[in-house]
């Protein structure tokens, strides 16, 4: 997948560019800002309808399971952390305001981490 657009909340002009390479938000902005950053109108319209522009895994769909967050700026815990879809807008707002510690406080350890083989 690489990267997709996830709409933070149905009623907000707030979008995240999400990288599946690092499992993290790589950009936050309004619709106009993401358009200016190279995202297509089609991708943004799909994110408006479904919550995500991702057509394959549907990562970030409105009714999706929590997102796995692999990297954050002020990492306090090891392993993959989870972000509930309902907390995505607050997470984005904290990151946009430069408060990565408050954003990370919304993350929870994975109760069923995958074992490495």
Tab-separated table of C-alpha atoms in Angstrom:
chain	number	residue	atom	x	y	z
A	1	UNK	CA	0.000	0.000	0.000
A	2	UNK	CA	2.670	2.565	0.952
A	3	UNK	CA	0.512	5.494	1.962
A	4	UNK	CA	-3.164	6.325	2.124
A	5	UNK	CA	-5.403	9.137	3.304
A	6	UNK	CA	-7.523	8.588	6.399
A	7	UNK	CA	-10.238	11.065	7.313
A	8	UNK	CA	-9.998	11.821	11.039
A	9	UNK	CA	-13.751	12.223	11.656
A	10	UNK	CA	-16.836	12.296	9.454
A	11	UNK	CA	-17.667	15.912	10.309
A	12	UNK	CA	-14.141	17.383	10.264
A	13	UNK	CA	-11.971	18.795	7.493
A	14	UNK	CA	-9.011	16.909	8.924
A	15	UNK	CA	-7.062	14.175	7.156
A	16	UNK	CA	-4.002	12.072	7.902
A	17	UNK	CA	-1.568	10.652	5.417
A	18	UNK	CA	-0.809	7.204	6.815
A	19	UNK	CA	2.251	5.164	5.894
A	20	UNK	CA	2.007	1.394	6.048
A	21	UNK	CA	5.801	1.280	5.801
A	22	UNK	CA	6.294	2.850	9.255
A	23	UNK	CA	2.720	2.345	10.556
A	24	UNK	CA	2.414	6.017	11.376
A	25	UNK	CA	0.988	9.352	10.362
A	26	UNK	CA	3.333	11.180	7.990
A	27	UNK	CA	1.221	14.284	7.326
A	28	UNK	CA	-1.842	15.984	8.793
A	29	UNK	CA	-3.923	18.631	7.127
A	30	UNK	CA	-7.126	19.882	5.625
A	31	UNK	CA	-8.494	18.586	2.353
A	32	UNK	CA	-6.888	21.525	0.526
A	33	UNK	CA	-3.530	20.889	2.188
A	34	UNK	CA	-3.507	17.218	1.250
A	35	UNK	CA	-4.537	18.089	-2.321
A	36	UNK	CA	-1.643	20.555	-2.469
A	37	UNK	CA	0.599	17.776	-1.110
A	38	UNK	CA	-0.188	15.540	-4.078
A	39	UNK	CA	-3.200	13.464	-3.026
A	40	UNK	CA	-5.860	13.063	-5.696
A	41	UNK	CA	-9.406	14.297	-5.412
A	42	UNK	CA	-10.522	10.697	-5.968
A	43	UNK	CA	-8.527	9.516	-2.910
A	44	UNK	CA	-9.996	12.275	-0.739
A	45	UNK	CA	-13.541	11.550	-1.921
A	46	UNK	CA	-13.042	7.851	-1.099
A	47	UNK	CA	-11.754	8.855	2.362
A	48	UNK	CA	-14.860	11.034	2.831
A	49	UNK	CA	-17.140	8.096	1.972
A	50	UNK	CA	-15.384	5.210	3.680
A	51	UNK	CA	-12.925	6.801	6.118
A	52	UNK	CA	-9.911	5.784	4.022
A	53	UNK	CA	-8.538	6.009	0.527
A	54	UNK	CA	-7.063	2.508	0.895
A	55	UNK	CA	-8.913	0.156	-1.450
A	56	UNK	CA	-7.139	-3.063	-0.481
A	57	UNK	CA	-6.751	-3.411	3.285
A	58	UNK	CA	-9.212	-0.579	3.952
A	59	UNK	CA	-6.934	0.603	6.748
A	60	UNK	CA	-8.750	3.331	8.666
A	61	UNK	CA	-12.269	2.464	7.482
A	62	UNK	CA	-15.014	4.103	9.578
A	63	UNK	CA	-15.747	0.832	11.381
A	64	UNK	CA	-12.181	-0.451	11.356
A	65	UNK	CA	-10.347	-2.115	14.186
A	66	UNK	CA	-7.694	-0.037	15.942
A	67	UNK	CA	-4.764	1.144	13.859
A	68	UNK	CA	-1.350	-0.251	14.698
A	69	UNK	CA	1.058	2.605	15.328
A	70	UNK	CA	4.669	1.587	14.936
A	71	UNK	CA	6.464	4.878	15.471
A	72	UNK	CA	5.869	8.042	17.461
A	73	UNK	CA	8.173	10.877	18.420
A	74	UNK	CA	8.242	10.395	22.190
A	75	UNK	CA	8.100	6.645	22.419
A	76	UNK	CA	7.518	5.363	25.962
A	77	UNK	CA	6.591	1.742	25.198
A	78	UNK	CA	8.062	-1.029	23.083
A	79	UNK	CA	6.164	-2.898	20.399
A	80	UNK	CA	3.152	-1.979	18.331
A	81	UNK	CA	0.692	0.347	19.991
A	82	UNK	CA	-2.964	0.582	18.991
A	83	UNK	CA	-5.066	3.654	18.290
A	84	UNK	CA	-8.839	3.278	18.467
A	85	UNK	CA	-10.557	4.676	15.368
A	86	UNK	CA	-12.717	6.833	17.664
A	87	UNK	CA	-9.551	8.537	18.991
A	88	UNK	CA	-8.120	9.308	15.559
A	89	UNK	CA	-9.371	12.917	15.383
A	90	UNK	CA	-7.955	13.774	18.814
A	91	UNK	CA	-4.686	12.028	17.871
A	92	UNK	CA	-4.451	14.114	14.679
A	93	UNK	CA	-5.240	17.356	16.475
A	94	UNK	CA	-2.582	16.689	19.117
A	95	UNK	CA	0.009	15.910	16.445
A	96	UNK	CA	-0.957	18.993	14.411
A	97	UNK	CA	-0.533	21.133	17.537
A	98	UNK	CA	2.910	19.639	18.139
A	99	UNK	CA	1.830	17.755	21.260
A	100	UNK	CA	3.114	14.286	20.402
A	101	UNK	CA	3.162	13.225	24.055
A	102	UNK	CA	-0.607	13.822	24.359
A	103	UNK	CA	-1.100	11.991	21.049
A	104	UNK	CA	0.917	9.022	22.284
A	105	UNK	CA	-1.121	8.957	25.512
A	106	UNK	CA	-4.073	7.820	23.355
A	107	UNK	CA	-2.174	4.709	22.255
A	108	UNK	CA	-2.631	1.371	23.983
A	109	UNK	CA	-0.417	-1.719	24.002
A	110	UNK	CA	-1.608	-4.524	21.742
A	111	UNK	CA	-3.297	-7.084	24.057
A	112	UNK	CA	-2.491	-9.853	21.574
A	113	UNK	CA	0.926	-9.041	20.077
A	114	UNK	CA	2.022	-11.189	17.185
A	115	UNK	CA	4.877	-13.492	18.013
A	116	UNK	CA	7.933	-13.244	15.837
A	117	UNK	CA	8.922	-16.403	14.011
